[in-house]
Coordinates of C-alpha atoms in Angstrom, one line a residue:
X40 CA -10.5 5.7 19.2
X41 CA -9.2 3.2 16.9
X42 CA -8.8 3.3 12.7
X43 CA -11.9 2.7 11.2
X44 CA -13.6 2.1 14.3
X45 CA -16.0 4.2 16.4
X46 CA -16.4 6.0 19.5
X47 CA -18.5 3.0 20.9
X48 CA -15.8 0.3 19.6
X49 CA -13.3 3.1 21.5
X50 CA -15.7 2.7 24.9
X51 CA -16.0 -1.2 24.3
X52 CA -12.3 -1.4 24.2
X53 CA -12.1 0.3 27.3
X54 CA -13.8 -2.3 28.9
X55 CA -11.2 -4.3 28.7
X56 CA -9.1 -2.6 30.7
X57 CA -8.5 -3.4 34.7
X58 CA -9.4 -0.4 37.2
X59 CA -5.3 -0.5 37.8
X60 CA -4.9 0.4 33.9
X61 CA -3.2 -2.8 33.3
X62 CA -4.6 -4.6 30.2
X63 CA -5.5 -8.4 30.8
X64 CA -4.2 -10.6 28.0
X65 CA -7.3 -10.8 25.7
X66 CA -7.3 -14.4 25.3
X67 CA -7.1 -15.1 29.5
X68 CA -10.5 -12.9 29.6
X69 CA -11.5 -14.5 26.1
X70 CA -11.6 -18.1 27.9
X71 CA -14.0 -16.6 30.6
X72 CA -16.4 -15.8 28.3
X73 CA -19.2 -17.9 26.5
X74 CA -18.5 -15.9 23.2
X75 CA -15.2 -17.4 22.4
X76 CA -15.0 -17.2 18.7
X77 CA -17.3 -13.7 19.0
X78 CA -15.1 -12.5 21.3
X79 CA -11.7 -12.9 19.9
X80 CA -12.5 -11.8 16.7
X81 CA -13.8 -8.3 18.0
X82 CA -10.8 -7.6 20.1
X83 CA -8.8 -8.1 16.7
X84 CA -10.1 -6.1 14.8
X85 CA -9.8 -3.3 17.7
X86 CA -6.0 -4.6 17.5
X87 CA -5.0 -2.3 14.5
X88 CA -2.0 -1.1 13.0
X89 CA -2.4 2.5 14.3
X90 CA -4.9 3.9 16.4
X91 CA -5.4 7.2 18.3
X92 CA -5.9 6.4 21.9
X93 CA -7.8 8.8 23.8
X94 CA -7.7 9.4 28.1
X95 CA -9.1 12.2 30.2
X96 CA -5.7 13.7 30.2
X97 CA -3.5 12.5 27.5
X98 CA -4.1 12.2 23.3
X99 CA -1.0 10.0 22.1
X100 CA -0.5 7.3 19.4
X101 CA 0.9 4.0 20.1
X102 CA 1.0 0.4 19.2
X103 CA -1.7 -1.7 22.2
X104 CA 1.0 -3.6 24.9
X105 CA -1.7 -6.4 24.3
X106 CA -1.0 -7.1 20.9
X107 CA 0.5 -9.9 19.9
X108 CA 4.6 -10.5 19.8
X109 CA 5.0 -10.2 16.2
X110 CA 2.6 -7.1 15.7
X111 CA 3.9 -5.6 18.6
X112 CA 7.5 -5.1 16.9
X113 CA 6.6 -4.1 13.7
X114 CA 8.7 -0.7 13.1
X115 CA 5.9 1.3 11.6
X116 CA 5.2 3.1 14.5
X117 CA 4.1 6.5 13.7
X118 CA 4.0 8.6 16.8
X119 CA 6.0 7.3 19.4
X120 CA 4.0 7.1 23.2
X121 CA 6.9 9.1 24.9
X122 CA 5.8 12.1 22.8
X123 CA 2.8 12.9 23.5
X124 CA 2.2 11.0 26.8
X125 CA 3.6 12.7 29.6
X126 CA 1.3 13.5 32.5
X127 CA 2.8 16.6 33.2
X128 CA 2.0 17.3 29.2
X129 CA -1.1 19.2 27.8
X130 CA -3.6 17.6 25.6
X131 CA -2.7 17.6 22.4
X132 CA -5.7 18.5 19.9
X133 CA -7.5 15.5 18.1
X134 CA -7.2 17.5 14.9
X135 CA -3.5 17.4 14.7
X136 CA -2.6 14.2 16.2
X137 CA -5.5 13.0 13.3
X138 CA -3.4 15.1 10.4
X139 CA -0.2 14.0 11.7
X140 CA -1.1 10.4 11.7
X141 CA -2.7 10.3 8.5
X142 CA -6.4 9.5 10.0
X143 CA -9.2 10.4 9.0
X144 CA -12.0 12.3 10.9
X145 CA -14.9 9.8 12.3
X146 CA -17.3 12.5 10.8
X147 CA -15.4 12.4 7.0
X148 CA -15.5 8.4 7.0
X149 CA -18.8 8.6 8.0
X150 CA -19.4 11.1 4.9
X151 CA -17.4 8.6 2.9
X152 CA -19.1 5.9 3.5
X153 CA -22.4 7.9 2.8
X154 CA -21.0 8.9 -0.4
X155 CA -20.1 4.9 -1.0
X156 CA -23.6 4.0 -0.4
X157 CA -25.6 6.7 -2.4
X158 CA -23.3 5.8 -5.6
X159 CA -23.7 2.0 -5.0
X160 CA -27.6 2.8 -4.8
X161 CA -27.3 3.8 -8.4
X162 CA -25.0 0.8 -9.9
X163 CA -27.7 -1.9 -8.5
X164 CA -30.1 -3.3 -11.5
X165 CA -33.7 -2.0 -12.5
X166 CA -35.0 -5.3 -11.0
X167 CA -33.0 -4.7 -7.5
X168 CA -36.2 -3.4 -4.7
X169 CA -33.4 -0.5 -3.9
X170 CA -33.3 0.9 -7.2
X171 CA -36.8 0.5 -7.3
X172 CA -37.5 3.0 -4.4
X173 CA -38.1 5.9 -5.2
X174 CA -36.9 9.2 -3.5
X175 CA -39.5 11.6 -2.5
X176 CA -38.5 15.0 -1.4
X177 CA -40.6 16.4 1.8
X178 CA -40.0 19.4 4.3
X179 CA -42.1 18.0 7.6
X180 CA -39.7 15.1 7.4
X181 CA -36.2 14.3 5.5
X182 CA -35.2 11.0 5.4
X183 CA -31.7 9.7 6.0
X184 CA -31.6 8.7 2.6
X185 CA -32.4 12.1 1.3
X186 CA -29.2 13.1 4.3
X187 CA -27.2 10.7 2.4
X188 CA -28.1 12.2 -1.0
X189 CA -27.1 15.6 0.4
X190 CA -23.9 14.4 0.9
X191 CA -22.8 13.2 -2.5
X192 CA -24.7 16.5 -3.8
X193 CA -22.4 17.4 -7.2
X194 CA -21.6 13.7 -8.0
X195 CA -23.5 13.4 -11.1
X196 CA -25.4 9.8 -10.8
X197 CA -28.1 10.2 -13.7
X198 CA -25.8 7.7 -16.1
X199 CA -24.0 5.4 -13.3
X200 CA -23.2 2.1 -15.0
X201 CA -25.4 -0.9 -13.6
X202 CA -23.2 -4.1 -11.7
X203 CA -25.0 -7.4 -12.3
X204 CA -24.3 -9.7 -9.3
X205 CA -21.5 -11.1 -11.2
X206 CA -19.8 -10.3 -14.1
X207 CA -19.4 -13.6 -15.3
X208 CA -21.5 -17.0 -14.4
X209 CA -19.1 -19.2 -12.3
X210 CA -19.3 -22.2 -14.6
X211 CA -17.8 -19.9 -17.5
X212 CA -13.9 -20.7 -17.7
X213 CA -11.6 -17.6 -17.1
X214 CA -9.5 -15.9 -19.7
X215 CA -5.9 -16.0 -18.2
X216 CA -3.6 -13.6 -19.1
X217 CA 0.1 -13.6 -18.6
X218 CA 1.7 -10.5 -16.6
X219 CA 5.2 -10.6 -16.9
X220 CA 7.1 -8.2 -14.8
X221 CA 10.6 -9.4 -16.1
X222 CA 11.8 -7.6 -19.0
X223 CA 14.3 -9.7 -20.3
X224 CA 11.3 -12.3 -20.3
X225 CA 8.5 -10.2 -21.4
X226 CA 10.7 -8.6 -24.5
X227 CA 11.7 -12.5 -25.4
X228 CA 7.5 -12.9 -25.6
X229 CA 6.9 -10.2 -27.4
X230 CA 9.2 -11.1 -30.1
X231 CA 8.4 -14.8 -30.3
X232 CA 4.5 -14.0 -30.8
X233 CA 3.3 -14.7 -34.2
X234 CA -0.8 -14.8 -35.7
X235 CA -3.2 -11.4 -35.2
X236 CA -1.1 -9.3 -32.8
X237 CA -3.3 -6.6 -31.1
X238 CA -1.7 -3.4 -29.2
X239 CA -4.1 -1.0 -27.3
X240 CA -3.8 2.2 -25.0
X241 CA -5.2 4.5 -23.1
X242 CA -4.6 8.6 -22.9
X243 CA -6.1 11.4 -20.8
X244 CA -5.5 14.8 -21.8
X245 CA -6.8 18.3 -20.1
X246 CA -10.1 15.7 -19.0
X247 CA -10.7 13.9 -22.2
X248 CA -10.3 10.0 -22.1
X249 CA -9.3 8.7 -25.5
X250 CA -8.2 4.8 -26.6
X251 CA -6.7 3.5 -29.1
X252 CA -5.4 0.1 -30.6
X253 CA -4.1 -1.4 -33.8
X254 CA -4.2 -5.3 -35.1
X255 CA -1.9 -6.7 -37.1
X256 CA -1.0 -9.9 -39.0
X257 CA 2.7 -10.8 -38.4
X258 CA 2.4 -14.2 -40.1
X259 CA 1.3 -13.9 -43.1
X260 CA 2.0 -10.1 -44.0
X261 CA 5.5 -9.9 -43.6
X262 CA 5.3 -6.3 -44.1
X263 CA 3.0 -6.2 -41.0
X264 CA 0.4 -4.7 -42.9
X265 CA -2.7 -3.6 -40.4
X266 CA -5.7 -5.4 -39.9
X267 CA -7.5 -2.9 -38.2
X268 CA -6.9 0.5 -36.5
X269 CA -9.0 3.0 -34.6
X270 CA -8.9 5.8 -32.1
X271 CA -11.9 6.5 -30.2
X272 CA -12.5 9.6 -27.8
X273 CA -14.8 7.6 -24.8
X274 CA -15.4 10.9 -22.9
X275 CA -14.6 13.2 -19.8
X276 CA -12.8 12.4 -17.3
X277 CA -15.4 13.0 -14.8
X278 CA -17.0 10.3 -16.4
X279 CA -14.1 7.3 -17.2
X280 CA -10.8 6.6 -16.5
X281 CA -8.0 5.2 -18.2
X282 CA -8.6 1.7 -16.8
X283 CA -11.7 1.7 -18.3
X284 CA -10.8 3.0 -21.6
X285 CA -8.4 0.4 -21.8
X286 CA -10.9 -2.3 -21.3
X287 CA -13.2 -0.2 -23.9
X288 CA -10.3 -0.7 -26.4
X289 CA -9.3 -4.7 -25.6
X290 CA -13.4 -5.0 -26.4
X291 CA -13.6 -3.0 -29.5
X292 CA -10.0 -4.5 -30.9
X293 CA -11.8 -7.9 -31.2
X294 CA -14.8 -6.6 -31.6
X295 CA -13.3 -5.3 -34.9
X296 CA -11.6 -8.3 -36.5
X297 CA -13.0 -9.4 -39.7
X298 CA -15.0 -12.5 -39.7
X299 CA -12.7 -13.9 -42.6
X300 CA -10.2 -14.6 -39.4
X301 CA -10.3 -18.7 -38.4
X302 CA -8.2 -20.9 -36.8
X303 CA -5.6 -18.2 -36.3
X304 CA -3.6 -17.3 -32.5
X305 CA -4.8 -13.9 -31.4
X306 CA -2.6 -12.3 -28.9
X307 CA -3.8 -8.4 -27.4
X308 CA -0.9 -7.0 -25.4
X309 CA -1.3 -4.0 -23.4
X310 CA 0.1 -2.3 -20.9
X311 CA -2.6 -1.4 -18.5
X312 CA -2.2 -4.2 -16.1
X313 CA -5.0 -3.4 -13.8
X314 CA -7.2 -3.8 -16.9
X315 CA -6.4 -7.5 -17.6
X316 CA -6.2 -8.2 -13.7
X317 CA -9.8 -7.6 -13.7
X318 CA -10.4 -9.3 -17.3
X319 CA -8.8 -12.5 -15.2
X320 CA -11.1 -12.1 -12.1
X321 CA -14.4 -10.6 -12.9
X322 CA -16.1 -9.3 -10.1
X323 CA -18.8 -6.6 -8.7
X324 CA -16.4 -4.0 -10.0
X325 CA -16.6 -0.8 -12.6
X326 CA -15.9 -2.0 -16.3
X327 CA -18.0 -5.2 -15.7
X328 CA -20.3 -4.6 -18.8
X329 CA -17.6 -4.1 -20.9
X330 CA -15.7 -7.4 -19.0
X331 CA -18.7 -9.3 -19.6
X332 CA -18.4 -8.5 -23.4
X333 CA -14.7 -9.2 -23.5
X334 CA -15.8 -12.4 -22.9
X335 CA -18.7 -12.7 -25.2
X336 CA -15.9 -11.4 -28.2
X337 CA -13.4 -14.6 -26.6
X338 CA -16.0 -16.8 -26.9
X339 CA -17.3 -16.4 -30.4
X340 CA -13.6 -16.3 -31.5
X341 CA -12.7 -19.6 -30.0
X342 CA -16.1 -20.5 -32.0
X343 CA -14.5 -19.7 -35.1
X344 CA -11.2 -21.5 -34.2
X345 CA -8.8 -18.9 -33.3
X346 CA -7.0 -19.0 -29.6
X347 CA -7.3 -15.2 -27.6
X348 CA -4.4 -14.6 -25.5
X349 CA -3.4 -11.8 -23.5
X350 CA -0.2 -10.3 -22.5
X351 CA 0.8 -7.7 -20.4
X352 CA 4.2 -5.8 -20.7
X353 CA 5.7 -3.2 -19.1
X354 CA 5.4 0.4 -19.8
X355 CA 9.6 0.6 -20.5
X356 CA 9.7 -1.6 -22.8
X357 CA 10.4 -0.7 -26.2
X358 CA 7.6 -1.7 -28.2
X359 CA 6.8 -0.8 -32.3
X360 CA 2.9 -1.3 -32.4
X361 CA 2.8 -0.6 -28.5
X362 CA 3.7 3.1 -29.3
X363 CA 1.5 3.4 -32.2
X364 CA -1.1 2.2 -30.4
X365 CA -0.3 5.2 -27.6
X366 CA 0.0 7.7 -30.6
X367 CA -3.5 6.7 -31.5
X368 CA -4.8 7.0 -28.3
X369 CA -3.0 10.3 -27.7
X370 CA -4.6 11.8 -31.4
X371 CA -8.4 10.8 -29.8
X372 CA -7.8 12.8 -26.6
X373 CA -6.7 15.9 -28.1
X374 CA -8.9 18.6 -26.9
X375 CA -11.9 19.8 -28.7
X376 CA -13.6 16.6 -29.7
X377 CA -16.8 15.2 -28.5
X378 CA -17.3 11.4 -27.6
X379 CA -17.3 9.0 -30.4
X380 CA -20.1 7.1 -28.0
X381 CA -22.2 7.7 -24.8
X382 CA -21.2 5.0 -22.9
X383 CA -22.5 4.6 -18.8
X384 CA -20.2 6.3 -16.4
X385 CA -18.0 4.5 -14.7
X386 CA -18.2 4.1 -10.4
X387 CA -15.1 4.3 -9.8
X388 CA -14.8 7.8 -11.2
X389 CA -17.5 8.9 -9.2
X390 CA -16.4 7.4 -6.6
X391 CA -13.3 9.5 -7.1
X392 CA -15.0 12.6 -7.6
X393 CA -16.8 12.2 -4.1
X394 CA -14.0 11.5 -2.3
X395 CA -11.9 14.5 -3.8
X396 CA -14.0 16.5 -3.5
X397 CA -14.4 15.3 0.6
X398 CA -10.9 15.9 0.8
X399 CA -10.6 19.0 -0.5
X400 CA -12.7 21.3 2.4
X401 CA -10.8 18.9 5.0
X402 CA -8.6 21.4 6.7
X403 CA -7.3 22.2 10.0
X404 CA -9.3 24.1 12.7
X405 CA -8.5 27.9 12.8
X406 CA -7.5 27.9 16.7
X407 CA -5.6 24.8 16.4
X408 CA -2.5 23.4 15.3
X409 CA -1.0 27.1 14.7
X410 CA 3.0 25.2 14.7
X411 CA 2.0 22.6 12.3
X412 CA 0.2 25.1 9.6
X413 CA 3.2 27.0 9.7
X414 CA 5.7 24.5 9.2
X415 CA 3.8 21.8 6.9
X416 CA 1.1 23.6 4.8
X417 CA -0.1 20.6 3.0
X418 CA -1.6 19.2 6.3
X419 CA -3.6 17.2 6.5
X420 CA -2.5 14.8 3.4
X421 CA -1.0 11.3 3.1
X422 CA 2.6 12.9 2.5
X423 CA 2.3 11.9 6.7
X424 CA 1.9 8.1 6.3
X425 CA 4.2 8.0 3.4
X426 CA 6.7 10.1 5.7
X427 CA 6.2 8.2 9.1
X428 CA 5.9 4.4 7.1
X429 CA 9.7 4.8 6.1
X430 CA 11.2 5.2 9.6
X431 CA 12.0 2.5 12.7
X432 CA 10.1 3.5 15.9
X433 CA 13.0 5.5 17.2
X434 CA 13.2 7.7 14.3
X435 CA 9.6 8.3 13.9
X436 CA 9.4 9.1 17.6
X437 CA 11.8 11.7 17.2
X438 CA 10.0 13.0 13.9
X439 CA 6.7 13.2 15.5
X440 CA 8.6 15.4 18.4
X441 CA 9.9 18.1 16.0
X442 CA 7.1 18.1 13.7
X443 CA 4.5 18.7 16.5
X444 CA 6.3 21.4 18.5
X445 CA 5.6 18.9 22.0
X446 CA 9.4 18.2 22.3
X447 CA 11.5 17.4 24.9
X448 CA 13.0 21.2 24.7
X449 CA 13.0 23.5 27.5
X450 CA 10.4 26.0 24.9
X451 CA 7.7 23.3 25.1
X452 CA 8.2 22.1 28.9
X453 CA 8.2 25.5 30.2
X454 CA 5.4 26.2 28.7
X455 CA 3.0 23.1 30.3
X456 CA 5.0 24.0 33.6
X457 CA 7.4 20.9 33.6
X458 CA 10.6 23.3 33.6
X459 CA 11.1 26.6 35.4
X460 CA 13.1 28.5 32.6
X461 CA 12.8 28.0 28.2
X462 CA 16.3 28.8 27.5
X463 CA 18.5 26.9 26.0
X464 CA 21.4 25.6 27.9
X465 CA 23.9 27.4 25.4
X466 CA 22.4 30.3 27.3
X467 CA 21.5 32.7 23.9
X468 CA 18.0 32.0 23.4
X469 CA 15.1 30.2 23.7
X470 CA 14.9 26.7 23.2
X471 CA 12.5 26.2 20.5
X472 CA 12.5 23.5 17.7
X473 CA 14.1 25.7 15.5
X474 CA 16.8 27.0 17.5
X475 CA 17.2 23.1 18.4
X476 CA 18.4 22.6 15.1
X477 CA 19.4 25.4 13.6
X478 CA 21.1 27.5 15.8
X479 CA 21.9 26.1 19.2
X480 CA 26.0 26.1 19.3
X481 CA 26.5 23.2 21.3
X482 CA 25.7 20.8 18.6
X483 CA 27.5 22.7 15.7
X484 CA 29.3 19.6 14.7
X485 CA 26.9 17.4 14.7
X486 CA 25.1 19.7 12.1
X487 CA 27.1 19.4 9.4
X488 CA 25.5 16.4 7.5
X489 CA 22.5 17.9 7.9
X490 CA 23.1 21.5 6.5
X491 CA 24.8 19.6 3.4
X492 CA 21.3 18.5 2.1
X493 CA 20.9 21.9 0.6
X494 CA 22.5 25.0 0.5
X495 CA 19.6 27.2 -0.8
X496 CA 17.0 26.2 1.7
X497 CA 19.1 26.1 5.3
X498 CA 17.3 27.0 7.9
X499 CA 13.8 25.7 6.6
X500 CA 11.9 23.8 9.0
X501 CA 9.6 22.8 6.2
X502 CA 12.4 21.4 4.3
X503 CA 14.0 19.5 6.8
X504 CA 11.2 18.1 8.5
X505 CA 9.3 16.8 5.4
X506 CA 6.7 19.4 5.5
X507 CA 5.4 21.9 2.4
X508 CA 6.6 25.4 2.3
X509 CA 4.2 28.1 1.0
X510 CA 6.7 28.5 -1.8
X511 CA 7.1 24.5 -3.2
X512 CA 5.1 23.9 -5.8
X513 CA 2.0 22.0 -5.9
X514 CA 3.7 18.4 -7.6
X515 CA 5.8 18.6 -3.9
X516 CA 6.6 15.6 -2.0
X517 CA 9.1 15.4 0.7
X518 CA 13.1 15.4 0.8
X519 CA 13.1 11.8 2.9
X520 CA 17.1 12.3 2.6
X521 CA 17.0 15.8 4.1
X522 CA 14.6 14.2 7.0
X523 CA 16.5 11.4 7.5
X524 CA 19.7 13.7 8.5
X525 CA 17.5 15.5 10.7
X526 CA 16.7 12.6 12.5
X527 CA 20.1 11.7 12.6
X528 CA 21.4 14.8 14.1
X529 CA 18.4 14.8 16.7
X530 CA 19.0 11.6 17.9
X531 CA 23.0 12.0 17.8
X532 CA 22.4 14.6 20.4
X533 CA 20.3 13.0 22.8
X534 CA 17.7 15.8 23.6
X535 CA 14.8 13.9 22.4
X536 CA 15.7 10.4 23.6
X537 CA 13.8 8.1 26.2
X538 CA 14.8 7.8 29.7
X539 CA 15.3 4.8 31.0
X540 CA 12.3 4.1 33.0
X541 CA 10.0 4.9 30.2
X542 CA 11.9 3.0 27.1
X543 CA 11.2 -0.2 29.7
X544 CA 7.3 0.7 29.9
X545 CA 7.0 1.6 26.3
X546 CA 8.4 -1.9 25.5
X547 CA 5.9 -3.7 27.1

């Protein structure tokens, strides 16, 4: 079963595989076929970066032999084929190798996906035959579209924005901002900028979403004296977001400029760069309406001879009418008010919503996975793929050994018959993951840089193995250092290390 694939892509793939279980190279049986072009392009996008390969015996994780030379090295190998590939090993359970890996259920990206479609449903135009449909609840016979709206049930659609076809026709010229990531260089701008200088902002406070923005003229007012101020609340943040708030404020800042204003250079600097990413390439995307009349505002200034320029500056920079421009923003999302306007809600936040809330009844089978609950309690969550994306192959096959339990230790083999006896060879206990690297007194020295990444917390397999204890708090992410020395020390004693004949058939 492959990433964003599906059980028949997993059976199709199959297909290519010899009754010997050696893979043909794809573009040798490629030529043999009439469907060159169809072909090739199917088997790469079965070629992914990590898949879950599933047999009647084995469940393991591993980078195809067929792939090509360049993909086949790349170190971002997440769960190394030596651990959880033995024959003589039991099958490990889809649920965890799915958690562990950072993949999704097929069943929750299909519920995704339904959740993408219902909430696209809504965004299309009055004129659209979709949005013209109307649903029609029955009991003798519910429709899949009527599955699909049971699915997003609680994801509140009644005000969903509308996206046009395009935000802007394709003959209208694009506003180009500048997004300069050096701060030496974007300071030097800042201060060389003269004309109607425009600062905006975004804040979200315990879920109100409030902008705000100042204008002023640096030219003529020495004293910088304002133009124009505001600070709007736009409203909850299960309906907008801060990128759209920002957008909301670039509108309403030149939307506010006196008509007195000609042949004057308008600059709006912000710091939302995401915002005027999407003001430089409109597409089907939330925000458009309020993209579409950023451009409208750009256009009847350039009518009245002024230039609108835009500018984006990072957040640590040190900026005068930046930070009042925050302070405004901040005073419009204090709690208690109500939106200054009813603006539509915005996809993306609803697209959020769904997939939180998804997310948040995904959780591990009762009768499964009883070794990974107890040592990583925030499974499943990408903490995995942020954990397993920093290591080389080696270390991430050793990581994957001591986080699942299905480790080369006398414990584990004893237990799928592979070994007689689960003690240790130190002869005191047995040889479990913990006593492995806690307590086993053969490899005392070789512990020392690992015990010296905390003092309070020794002896936590959580810790050390980038999992979440029931006591960490809930902003917890994983000590990479502390799992990096655990590594180390695994792999300076050689438990968990490849044999010979199998490090030849893994690199293949």
């Amino acid at each position: 079963m492959y990433r964003g694939g599906t059980k028949w892509e997993g059976q199709a793939a199959a297909r290519w595989t010899s009754p010997g279980g050696v893979h043909p190279s794809p573009k040798a049986s490629i030529k043999a076929s009439r469907w060159d072009k169809r072909a090739w392009a199917f088997w790469e996008r079965l070629l992914s970066k990590r898949c879950l390969i599933l047999t009647g015996r084995r469940v393991f994780f591993q980078w195809r032999s067929t792939a090509p030379r360049h993909v086949r090295g790349h170190p971002r190998l997440m769960l190394a084929r030596s651990t959880l590939c033995n024959e003589d090993m039991e099958i490990v359970k889809l649920a965890v190798v799915e958690a562990e890996a950072s993949i999704y259920p097929v069943r929750e990206r299909h519920a995704q996906a339904a959740a993408s479609l219902w909430i696209n449903i809504h965004t299309l135009p009055g004129t659209h035959p979709l949005a013209m449909k109307k649903v029609r609840t029955t009991v003798r016979f519910v429709s899949p579209l009527q599955k699909i709206a049971r699915v997003a049930e609680g994801v509140r659609v009644d005000r969903m924005e509308t996206i046009q076809e395009y935000a802007v026709p394709p003959w209208v010229p694009r506003l180009r901002p500048t997004l300069e990531a050096d701060r030496g260089k974007a300071v030097y701008m800042v201060n060389k900028i003269s004309g109607i200088v425009i600062a905006t902002s975004s804040s979200v406070k315990k879920g109100i979403v409030g902008m705000g923005g100042l204008a002023r003229d640096i030219l003529f007012n020495r004293t910088s004296e304002t133009v124009t101020n505001y600070a709007v609340v736009l409203g909850t943040r299960e309906e907008q977001n801060p990128y759209t708030a920002e957008l909301a404020a670039i509108a309403m800042a030149l939307e506010k400029l006196p008509a007195s204003i000609c042949h004057r250079h308008i600059t709006v600097i912000t710091r939302n760069q995401s915002a005027l990413a999407a003001v430089g390439q409109p597409r089907q995307q939330s925000g458009q309406s309020i993209i579409r009349q950023i451009y409208d505002l750009a256009r009847l200034h350039r009518q009245r001879g002024n230039s609108v320029n835009f500018l984006w500056i990072p957040a640590e920079i040190d900026f005068a009418l930046g930070s009042d421009a925050k302070a405004a923003a901040q005073r419009a999302s204090k709690q208690g008010r109500t939106p200054d306007s009813q603006i539509p809600q915005a996809k993306s936040t609803a697209m959020r919503l769904a997939m939180e809330r998804q997310r948040a009844t995904r959780v591990l089978p009762v009768s499964v996975g009883k070794f990974s609950k107890a040592m990583d309690a925030a499974l499943p969550g990408k903490h995995t793929r942020h954990l397993y994306d920093k290591l080389k192959r080696r270390e991430a096959c050793v990581l994957a050994q001591l986080r699942t339990g299905m480790a080369r230790l006398n414990g584990f083999l004893s237990r799928i018959g592979a070994v007689e006896s689960d003690l240790c060879a130190c002869g005191q206990a047995r040889e479990s993951v913990e006593h492995f690297l806690f307590r086993c007194v053969r490899w005392t020295a070789l512990r020392e840089d690992m015990l010296q990444c905390t003092v309070a917390r020794r002896g936590s397999l959580s810790f050390y193995l980038g999992g979440k204890a029931p006591s960490d708090t809930r902003h917890w992410s994983p000590d990479m250092k502390a799992v990096r020395a655990t590594i180390k020390y695994a792999m300076a004693t050689g438990r968990l290390e490849l044999n010979e004949e199998e490090s030849l058939d893994q690199s293949q």
